[in-house]
């Protein structure tokens, strides 16, 4: 099932990190070239056979990429989940390449010093 195709030329890719409790989490604009690279990484990932990892109630709980076409990827602890209007799908990212690339696209200083 190919539910991940980005709308080429769309202008809105938003990255974010789930880290705070009680205040807004940091978000940033993600360049189209990075969003396309993230999709390429997604296409290479194998389907997840088991359960998704549970994030703790406090602290780092993953990062996300949201697109104007209602696609949202959530990366946490070696798993990437894509949510669309048609459902969701999770894949293994053992080396956390998707998560690392997305986090590296954030502007310097956007994360708390302790992160």
Short mmCIF file of N, CA and C in Angstrom, two decimals:
data_model
loop_
_atom_site.label_atom_id
_atom_site.label_comp_id
_atom_site.label_asym_id
_atom_site.label_seq_id
_atom_site.Cartn_x
_atom_site.Cartn_y
_atom_site.Cartn_z
N UNK A 1 0.85 -1.17 0.00
CA UNK A 1 0.00 0.00 0.00
C UNK A 1 0.90 1.23 0.00
N UNK A 2 0.74 2.09 -0.98
CA UNK A 2 1.58 3.27 -1.09
C UNK A 2 0.79 4.49 -0.66
N UNK A 3 0.83 4.76 0.64
CA UNK A 3 0.06 5.89 1.17
C UNK A 3 0.95 7.07 1.49
N UNK A 4 2.22 7.00 1.12
CA UNK A 4 3.15 8.00 1.61
C UNK A 4 3.54 9.09 0.64
N UNK A 5 3.07 9.08 -0.58
CA UNK A 5 3.58 10.04 -1.56
C UNK A 5 3.25 11.48 -1.20
N UNK A 6 4.29 12.29 -1.14
CA UNK A 6 4.14 13.71 -0.89
C UNK A 6 3.64 14.41 -2.14
N UNK A 7 2.98 15.52 -1.97
CA UNK A 7 2.61 16.35 -3.12
C UNK A 7 3.83 17.15 -3.51
N UNK A 8 4.45 16.81 -4.61
CA UNK A 8 5.65 17.53 -5.03
C UNK A 8 5.31 19.00 -5.25
N UNK A 9 6.17 19.86 -4.76
CA UNK A 9 5.95 21.29 -4.91
C UNK A 9 5.10 21.91 -3.81
N UNK A 10 4.58 21.10 -2.91
CA UNK A 10 3.81 21.71 -1.83
C UNK A 10 4.76 22.51 -0.96
N UNK A 11 4.27 23.52 -0.30
CA UNK A 11 5.14 24.45 0.41
C UNK A 11 5.19 24.22 1.91
N UNK A 12 4.38 23.33 2.44
CA UNK A 12 4.25 23.26 3.88
C UNK A 12 4.67 21.90 4.44
N UNK A 13 5.83 21.87 5.06
CA UNK A 13 6.30 20.70 5.79
C UNK A 13 6.69 21.19 7.18
N UNK A 14 6.04 20.65 8.18
CA UNK A 14 6.27 21.11 9.55
C UNK A 14 6.85 19.97 10.37
N UNK A 15 7.99 20.25 10.99
CA UNK A 15 8.60 19.29 11.90
C UNK A 15 8.32 19.71 13.32
N UNK A 16 8.38 18.76 14.22
CA UNK A 16 8.17 19.07 15.62
C UNK A 16 8.70 17.97 16.50
N UNK A 17 8.80 18.28 17.77
CA UNK A 17 9.30 17.33 18.76
C UNK A 17 8.37 17.35 19.96
N UNK A 18 7.97 16.17 20.39
CA UNK A 18 7.14 16.04 21.60
C UNK A 18 8.09 15.93 22.79
N UNK A 19 8.16 17.01 23.57
CA UNK A 19 9.12 17.02 24.67
C UNK A 19 8.58 17.71 25.93
N UNK A 20 7.69 18.66 25.76
CA UNK A 20 7.22 19.43 26.90
C UNK A 20 5.88 18.91 27.43
N UNK A 21 5.61 19.28 28.67
CA UNK A 21 4.31 19.02 29.28
C UNK A 21 3.83 20.35 29.84
N UNK A 22 2.69 20.82 29.38
CA UNK A 22 2.15 22.06 29.90
C UNK A 22 2.51 23.30 29.10
N UNK A 23 3.29 23.15 28.06
CA UNK A 23 3.57 24.28 27.17
C UNK A 23 3.75 23.73 25.75
N UNK A 24 3.66 24.59 24.75
CA UNK A 24 3.73 24.11 23.37
C UNK A 24 5.09 23.47 23.05
N UNK A 25 5.03 22.39 22.30
CA UNK A 25 6.25 21.73 21.85
C UNK A 25 6.86 22.52 20.69
N UNK A 26 8.19 22.48 20.53
CA UNK A 26 8.84 23.20 19.43
C UNK A 26 8.44 22.63 18.07
N UNK A 27 8.24 23.53 17.11
CA UNK A 27 7.98 23.14 15.72
C UNK A 27 8.83 24.02 14.81
N UNK A 28 9.03 23.56 13.58
CA UNK A 28 9.82 24.30 12.61
C UNK A 28 9.41 23.90 11.20
N UNK A 29 9.74 24.75 10.25
CA UNK A 29 9.51 24.43 8.84
C UNK A 29 10.62 23.51 8.37
N UNK A 30 10.24 22.46 7.64
CA UNK A 30 11.20 21.51 7.08
C UNK A 30 11.29 21.78 5.58
N UNK A 31 12.51 21.89 5.09
CA UNK A 31 12.71 22.14 3.66
C UNK A 31 12.20 20.95 2.84
N UNK A 32 11.70 21.26 1.64
CA UNK A 32 11.14 20.22 0.77
C UNK A 32 12.15 19.12 0.47
N UNK A 33 13.41 19.47 0.27
CA UNK A 33 14.42 18.46 -0.04
C UNK A 33 14.60 17.48 1.12
N UNK A 34 14.50 17.98 2.35
CA UNK A 34 14.60 17.11 3.53
C UNK A 34 13.36 16.23 3.62
N UNK A 35 12.18 16.80 3.39
CA UNK A 35 10.93 16.02 3.43
C UNK A 35 10.97 14.90 2.39
N UNK A 36 11.50 15.19 1.23
CA UNK A 36 11.60 14.16 0.18
C UNK A 36 12.59 13.07 0.59
N UNK A 37 13.69 13.46 1.21
CA UNK A 37 14.66 12.47 1.69
C UNK A 37 14.04 11.60 2.78
N UNK A 38 13.24 12.20 3.65
CA UNK A 38 12.56 11.43 4.69
C UNK A 38 11.60 10.42 4.07
N UNK A 39 10.91 10.82 3.02
CA UNK A 39 10.01 9.88 2.35
C UNK A 39 10.80 8.74 1.71
N UNK A 40 11.96 9.05 1.14
CA UNK A 40 12.81 8.01 0.57
C UNK A 40 13.24 7.02 1.65
N UNK A 41 13.60 7.53 2.82
CA UNK A 41 13.96 6.66 3.93
C UNK A 41 12.76 5.79 4.32
N UNK A 42 11.58 6.39 4.42
CA UNK A 42 10.35 5.65 4.74
C UNK A 42 10.16 4.49 3.77
N UNK A 43 10.34 4.76 2.51
CA UNK A 43 10.14 3.73 1.49
C UNK A 43 11.09 2.54 1.66
N UNK A 44 12.24 2.76 2.29
CA UNK A 44 13.23 1.69 2.50
C UNK A 44 12.99 0.89 3.78
N UNK A 45 12.15 1.40 4.67
CA UNK A 45 11.94 0.74 5.96
C UNK A 45 11.04 -0.49 5.80
N UNK A 46 11.31 -1.50 6.62
CA UNK A 46 10.51 -2.73 6.63
C UNK A 46 9.30 -2.56 7.55
N UNK A 47 8.19 -3.23 7.22
CA UNK A 47 7.01 -3.16 8.08
C UNK A 47 7.33 -3.65 9.50
N UNK A 48 6.69 -3.06 10.47
CA UNK A 48 6.85 -3.46 11.86
C UNK A 48 5.92 -4.63 12.14
N UNK A 49 6.48 -5.72 12.65
CA UNK A 49 5.67 -6.90 12.94
C UNK A 49 5.11 -6.87 14.36
N UNK A 50 5.79 -6.21 15.27
CA UNK A 50 5.37 -6.20 16.67
C UNK A 50 4.63 -4.93 17.06
N UNK A 51 4.70 -4.64 18.33
CA UNK A 51 4.05 -3.47 18.90
C UNK A 51 4.94 -2.24 18.78
N UNK A 52 4.32 -1.08 18.69
CA UNK A 52 5.06 0.19 18.73
C UNK A 52 5.54 0.43 20.16
N UNK A 53 6.70 1.05 20.33
CA UNK A 53 7.18 1.34 21.68
C UNK A 53 6.30 2.39 22.35
N UNK A 54 6.17 2.27 23.65
CA UNK A 54 5.41 3.26 24.41
C UNK A 54 6.33 4.38 24.85
N UNK A 55 5.90 5.61 24.65
CA UNK A 55 6.67 6.77 25.08
C UNK A 55 6.33 7.08 26.54
N UNK A 56 7.29 7.61 27.28
CA UNK A 56 7.02 7.97 28.67
C UNK A 56 6.07 9.17 28.73
N UNK A 57 5.39 9.36 29.85
CA UNK A 57 4.48 10.51 29.95
C UNK A 57 5.20 11.86 29.98
N UNK A 58 6.46 11.86 30.39
CA UNK A 58 7.25 13.09 30.45
C UNK A 58 8.55 12.90 29.69
N UNK A 59 9.12 14.02 29.22
CA UNK A 59 10.38 13.96 28.49
C UNK A 59 10.16 13.72 27.01
N UNK A 60 11.19 13.32 26.33
CA UNK A 60 11.15 13.11 24.88
C UNK A 60 10.18 11.98 24.53
N UNK A 61 9.24 12.30 23.62
CA UNK A 61 8.23 11.32 23.21
C UNK A 61 8.17 11.16 21.69
N UNK A 62 9.22 11.60 21.01
CA UNK A 62 9.28 11.42 19.57
C UNK A 62 9.26 12.74 18.81
N UNK A 63 9.40 12.61 17.49
CA UNK A 63 9.34 13.78 16.62
C UNK A 63 8.41 13.48 15.46
N UNK A 64 7.94 14.54 14.80
CA UNK A 64 6.96 14.34 13.73
C UNK A 64 7.25 15.22 12.53
N UNK A 65 6.73 14.78 11.40
CA UNK A 65 6.72 15.56 10.16
C UNK A 65 5.28 15.59 9.69
N UNK A 66 4.73 16.80 9.53
CA UNK A 66 3.36 16.97 9.03
C UNK A 66 3.41 17.65 7.68
N UNK A 67 2.56 17.17 6.77
CA UNK A 67 2.50 17.71 5.41
C UNK A 67 1.11 18.26 5.15
N UNK A 68 1.02 19.15 4.18
CA UNK A 68 -0.25 19.79 3.84
C UNK A 68 -1.28 18.79 3.33
N UNK A 69 -0.85 17.60 2.90
CA UNK A 69 -1.79 16.61 2.38
C UNK A 69 -2.30 15.66 3.47
N UNK A 70 -2.27 16.11 4.72
CA UNK A 70 -2.77 15.34 5.87
C UNK A 70 -1.97 14.07 6.15
N UNK A 71 -0.72 14.05 5.78
CA UNK A 71 0.18 12.95 6.14
C UNK A 71 0.98 13.38 7.36
N UNK A 72 1.13 12.48 8.31
CA UNK A 72 1.96 12.77 9.48
C UNK A 72 2.77 11.53 9.83
N UNK A 73 4.09 11.70 9.88
CA UNK A 73 4.99 10.65 10.32
C UNK A 73 5.37 10.95 11.76
N UNK A 74 5.39 9.93 12.60
CA UNK A 74 5.86 10.04 13.98
C UNK A 74 7.00 9.05 14.16
N UNK A 75 8.15 9.54 14.58
CA UNK A 75 9.33 8.69 14.79
C UNK A 75 9.66 8.67 16.27
N UNK A 76 9.82 7.44 16.80
CA UNK A 76 10.19 7.30 18.20
C UNK A 76 10.80 5.92 18.43
N UNK A 77 11.95 5.89 19.03
CA UNK A 77 12.58 4.66 19.51
C UNK A 77 12.67 3.55 18.45
N UNK A 78 13.09 3.92 17.24
CA UNK A 78 13.31 2.92 16.21
C UNK A 78 12.09 2.50 15.43
N UNK A 79 11.00 3.23 15.56
CA UNK A 79 9.77 2.95 14.80
C UNK A 79 9.26 4.26 14.21
N UNK A 80 8.82 4.20 12.96
CA UNK A 80 8.20 5.35 12.30
C UNK A 80 6.78 4.94 11.92
N UNK A 81 5.81 5.76 12.30
CA UNK A 81 4.41 5.50 11.99
C UNK A 81 3.90 6.61 11.09
N UNK A 82 3.28 6.23 9.99
CA UNK A 82 2.66 7.18 9.07
C UNK A 82 1.15 7.13 9.26
N UNK A 83 0.56 8.30 9.54
CA UNK A 83 -0.89 8.42 9.67
C UNK A 83 -1.41 9.24 8.49
N UNK A 84 -2.46 8.73 7.86
CA UNK A 84 -3.12 9.44 6.77
C UNK A 84 -4.62 9.33 6.99
N UNK A 85 -5.38 9.99 6.12
CA UNK A 85 -6.83 9.87 6.20
C UNK A 85 -7.30 8.45 5.97
N UNK A 86 -6.46 7.63 5.32
CA UNK A 86 -6.82 6.26 5.01
C UNK A 86 -6.34 5.23 6.01
N UNK A 87 -5.68 5.65 7.09
CA UNK A 87 -5.22 4.70 8.09
C UNK A 87 -3.81 5.02 8.56
N UNK A 88 -3.17 4.02 9.15
CA UNK A 88 -1.80 4.22 9.61
C UNK A 88 -1.00 2.93 9.38
N UNK A 89 0.31 3.13 9.32
CA UNK A 89 1.23 2.03 9.07
C UNK A 89 2.52 2.32 9.82
N UNK A 90 3.08 1.31 10.48
CA UNK A 90 4.33 1.47 11.22
C UNK A 90 5.43 0.63 10.59
N UNK A 91 6.64 1.18 10.61
CA UNK A 91 7.80 0.49 10.05
C UNK A 91 8.99 0.60 11.00
N UNK A 92 9.89 -0.38 10.91
CA UNK A 92 11.10 -0.42 11.75
C UNK A 92 12.15 0.54 11.20
N UNK A 93 12.77 1.27 12.09
CA UNK A 93 13.88 2.16 11.75
C UNK A 93 14.98 1.91 12.77
N UNK A 94 15.54 0.71 12.71
CA UNK A 94 16.48 0.23 13.72
C UNK A 94 17.62 1.20 13.99
N UNK A 95 18.12 1.85 12.96
CA UNK A 95 19.23 2.80 13.14
C UNK A 95 18.74 4.23 13.40
N UNK A 96 17.44 4.40 13.43
CA UNK A 96 16.80 5.69 13.72
C UNK A 96 17.21 6.78 12.73
N UNK A 97 17.46 6.39 11.48
CA UNK A 97 17.88 7.36 10.46
C UNK A 97 16.81 8.41 10.20
N UNK A 98 15.55 7.98 10.12
CA UNK A 98 14.45 8.91 9.88
C UNK A 98 14.40 9.94 11.01
N UNK A 99 14.39 9.45 12.23
CA UNK A 99 14.31 10.31 13.42
C UNK A 99 15.50 11.28 13.48
N UNK A 100 16.69 10.78 13.23
CA UNK A 100 17.89 11.62 13.29
C UNK A 100 17.89 12.70 12.22
N UNK A 101 17.49 12.34 11.00
CA UNK A 101 17.45 13.34 9.92
C UNK A 101 16.41 14.41 10.22
N UNK A 102 15.24 14.00 10.67
CA UNK A 102 14.20 14.98 10.99
C UNK A 102 14.66 15.91 12.10
N UNK A 103 15.22 15.37 13.16
CA UNK A 103 15.70 16.21 14.27
C UNK A 103 16.83 17.13 13.82
N UNK A 104 17.68 16.65 12.92
CA UNK A 104 18.80 17.48 12.45
C UNK A 104 18.33 18.64 11.57
N UNK A 105 17.09 18.58 11.09
CA UNK A 105 16.56 19.66 10.25
C UNK A 105 16.07 20.86 11.07
N UNK A 106 16.01 20.70 12.38
CA UNK A 106 15.53 21.79 13.25
C UNK A 106 16.57 22.90 13.35
N UNK A 107 16.10 24.14 13.47
CA UNK A 107 17.04 25.25 13.65
C UNK A 107 17.82 25.10 14.96
N UNK A 108 19.04 25.54 14.93
CA UNK A 108 19.89 25.50 16.13
C UNK A 108 19.22 26.29 17.25
N UNK A 109 19.23 25.72 18.45
CA UNK A 109 18.70 26.41 19.62
C UNK A 109 17.22 26.20 19.88
N UNK A 110 16.53 25.44 19.03
CA UNK A 110 15.08 25.25 19.21
C UNK A 110 14.77 24.25 20.33
N UNK A 111 15.70 23.33 20.59
CA UNK A 111 15.49 22.32 21.63
C UNK A 111 16.03 22.82 22.96
N UNK A 112 15.48 22.33 24.07
CA UNK A 112 16.04 22.69 25.37
C UNK A 112 17.50 22.24 25.47
N UNK A 113 18.27 22.93 26.25
CA UNK A 113 19.69 22.62 26.40
C UNK A 113 19.89 21.19 26.87
N UNK A 114 18.99 20.68 27.70
CA UNK A 114 19.14 19.33 28.26
C UNK A 114 18.85 18.23 27.25
N UNK A 115 18.37 18.57 26.05
CA UNK A 115 18.01 17.54 25.07
C UNK A 115 19.22 17.00 24.37
#
